[in-house]
mmCIF file of C-alpha atoms in Angstrom:
data_model
loop_
_atom_site.group_PDB
_atom_site.id
_atom_site.type_symbol
_atom_site.label_atom_id
_atom_site.label_comp_id
_atom_site.label_asym_id
_atom_site.label_seq_id
_atom_site.Cartn_x
_atom_site.Cartn_y
_atom_site.Cartn_z
ATOM 1 C CA MET A 5 62.713 120.939 102.499
ATOM 2 C CA LYS A 6 63.410 122.201 98.987
ATOM 3 C CA GLY A 7 66.420 124.271 98.033
ATOM 4 C CA LEU A 8 66.301 127.462 95.984
ATOM 5 C CA MET A 9 68.892 129.430 94.054
ATOM 6 C CA VAL A 10 67.981 133.121 94.156
ATOM 7 C CA VAL A 11 69.508 135.512 91.633
ATOM 8 C CA CYS A 12 69.749 139.180 92.599
ATOM 9 C CA ASN A 13 71.883 141.852 90.918
ATOM 10 C CA MET A 14 73.574 144.551 92.982
ATOM 11 C CA PRO A 15 74.842 147.983 91.867
ATOM 12 C CA ASP A 16 78.470 147.365 92.946
ATOM 13 C CA ALA A 17 80.827 144.997 94.758
ATOM 14 C CA ASP A 18 80.613 146.798 98.121
ATOM 15 C CA VAL A 19 76.818 146.571 98.275
ATOM 16 C CA ALA A 20 76.947 142.958 97.052
ATOM 17 C CA SER A 21 79.445 141.963 99.739
ATOM 18 C CA ARG A 22 77.556 143.743 102.527
ATOM 19 C CA ILE A 23 74.185 142.230 101.627
ATOM 20 C CA ALA A 24 75.674 138.754 101.060
ATOM 21 C CA ARG A 25 77.233 138.795 104.521
ATOM 22 C CA GLN A 26 74.013 140.001 106.173
ATOM 23 C CA LEU A 27 71.927 137.268 104.540
ATOM 24 C CA VAL A 28 74.317 134.555 105.730
ATOM 25 C CA GLU A 29 74.706 136.070 109.228
ATOM 26 C CA GLU A 30 70.918 136.244 109.576
ATOM 27 C CA GLN A 31 70.669 132.614 108.386
ATOM 28 C CA LEU A 32 68.392 133.520 105.491
ATOM 29 C CA ALA A 33 70.978 131.972 103.158
ATOM 30 C CA ALA A 34 73.484 129.164 103.624
ATOM 31 C CA CYS A 35 75.858 130.614 101.036
ATOM 32 C CA VAL A 36 75.988 133.598 98.699
ATOM 33 C CA ASN A 37 78.296 133.809 95.696
ATOM 34 C CA CYS A 38 79.255 137.329 94.619
ATOM 35 C CA LEU A 39 80.055 137.023 90.926
ATOM 36 C CA SER A 40 82.156 139.212 88.661
ATOM 37 C CA PRO A 41 80.565 142.397 87.371
ATOM 38 C CA VAL A 42 78.326 141.997 84.339
ATOM 39 C CA ALA A 43 76.923 144.422 81.781
ATOM 40 C CA SER A 44 73.125 144.516 82.076
ATOM 41 C CA VAL A 45 70.877 145.858 79.316
ATOM 42 C CA TYR A 46 67.247 146.353 80.281
ATOM 43 C CA ARG A 47 64.185 148.499 79.687
ATOM 44 C CA TRP A 48 63.280 150.799 82.599
ATOM 45 C CA GLN A 49 60.510 153.395 82.520
ATOM 46 C CA GLY A 50 60.251 153.225 78.726
ATOM 47 C CA LYS A 51 63.989 153.601 77.974
ATOM 48 C CA VAL A 52 66.691 151.070 77.238
ATOM 49 C CA GLU A 53 69.347 151.346 79.944
ATOM 50 C CA THR A 54 72.744 149.784 80.548
ATOM 51 C CA ALA A 55 74.487 149.269 83.873
ATOM 52 C CA THR A 56 77.355 147.362 85.398
ATOM 53 C CA GLU A 57 76.018 145.117 88.153
ATOM 54 C CA VAL A 58 77.294 142.392 90.480
ATOM 55 C CA PRO A 59 75.125 139.261 90.477
ATOM 56 C CA LEU A 60 74.528 137.328 93.672
ATOM 57 C CA LEU A 61 73.691 133.617 93.684
ATOM 58 C CA ILE A 62 71.907 133.051 96.976
ATOM 59 C CA LYS A 63 71.393 129.498 98.229
ATOM 60 C CA THR A 64 68.396 129.165 100.532
ATOM 61 C CA THR A 65 65.321 127.054 101.186
ATOM 62 C CA GLU A 66 61.772 127.356 99.977
ATOM 63 C CA ASP A 67 60.593 127.885 103.568
ATOM 64 C CA ALA A 68 63.033 130.763 104.103
ATOM 65 C CA TYR A 69 62.281 132.462 100.778
ATOM 66 C CA PRO A 70 59.517 134.841 101.973
ATOM 67 C CA ALA A 71 61.746 136.238 104.741
ATOM 68 C CA LEU A 72 64.731 136.396 102.371
ATOM 69 C CA GLU A 73 62.709 138.344 99.802
ATOM 70 C CA THR A 74 61.458 140.770 102.463
ATOM 71 C CA ARG A 75 65.007 141.313 103.737
ATOM 72 C CA LEU A 76 66.432 141.796 100.242
ATOM 73 C CA LEU A 77 63.786 144.426 99.529
ATOM 74 C CA ALA A 78 64.703 146.241 102.748
ATOM 75 C CA LEU A 79 68.475 146.147 102.075
ATOM 76 C CA HIS A 80 68.561 146.681 98.310
ATOM 77 C CA PRO A 81 69.054 150.225 96.980
ATOM 78 C CA TYR A 82 67.004 149.686 93.777
ATOM 79 C CA ASP A 83 63.290 150.550 93.671
ATOM 80 C CA VAL A 84 62.533 147.246 91.936
ATOM 81 C CA PRO A 85 65.432 144.817 92.390
ATOM 82 C CA GLU A 86 65.745 141.666 90.350
ATOM 83 C CA ILE A 87 64.869 138.833 92.734
ATOM 84 C CA ILE A 88 64.323 135.533 90.923
ATOM 85 C CA ALA A 89 64.087 132.194 92.718
ATOM 86 C CA LEU A 90 64.923 129.013 90.827
ATOM 87 C CA PRO A 91 64.166 125.565 92.268
ATOM 88 C CA VAL A 92 67.064 123.235 92.968
ATOM 89 C CA VAL A 93 65.837 120.030 91.331
ATOM 90 C CA ALA A 94 68.910 117.929 92.120
ATOM 91 C CA GLY A 95 72.199 118.217 93.942
ATOM 92 C CA LEU A 96 74.754 116.421 96.050
ATOM 93 C CA PRO A 97 72.749 115.106 99.017
ATOM 94 C CA ALA A 98 75.445 116.097 101.531
ATOM 95 C CA TYR A 99 75.494 119.680 100.164
ATOM 96 C CA LEU A 100 71.699 119.943 100.227
ATOM 97 C CA ALA A 101 71.644 118.662 103.829
ATOM 98 C CA TRP A 102 74.273 121.271 104.761
ATOM 99 C CA LEU A 103 72.244 124.006 103.023
ATOM 100 C CA GLU A 104 69.160 123.039 105.007
ATOM 101 C CA SER A 105 71.106 122.949 108.278
ATOM 102 C CA GLU A 106 72.470 126.480 107.777
ATOM 103 C CA VAL A 107 69.175 128.249 107.028
ATOM 104 C CA LEU A 108 66.678 129.085 109.762
ATOM 105 C CA LYS A 109 63.723 126.711 109.696
ATOM 106 C CA THR A 110 61.051 129.356 110.196
ATOM 107 C CA PRO A 111 62.612 132.781 109.711
ATOM 108 C CA ALA A 112 60.506 135.816 110.517
ATOM 109 C CA ALA A 113 59.482 137.747 107.419
ATOM 110 C CA GLY A 114 60.752 141.278 107.856
#
């Protein structure tokens, strides 16, 4: 099973903490890091916008990704949240085994 690191920005620390906990409780993620707030600059609906956001680093598996994405879309307050999955190409074998053991093998999407 392949590991993924999913990046998803949240509007504030409270939303980030709530969603991080839900993803781990539902075993869609083995671990979620809530990072310090960042300043985001982006184009939205033809205008350049700025916002303070809280990035999440979500550790999951490739098999669980579809259900994780569906759940993030349901929980996230943005119309189009940033959800980017990056492959884990290497890592400590014991950590990767733990990650796999903590994520549901065949989570239901939705």
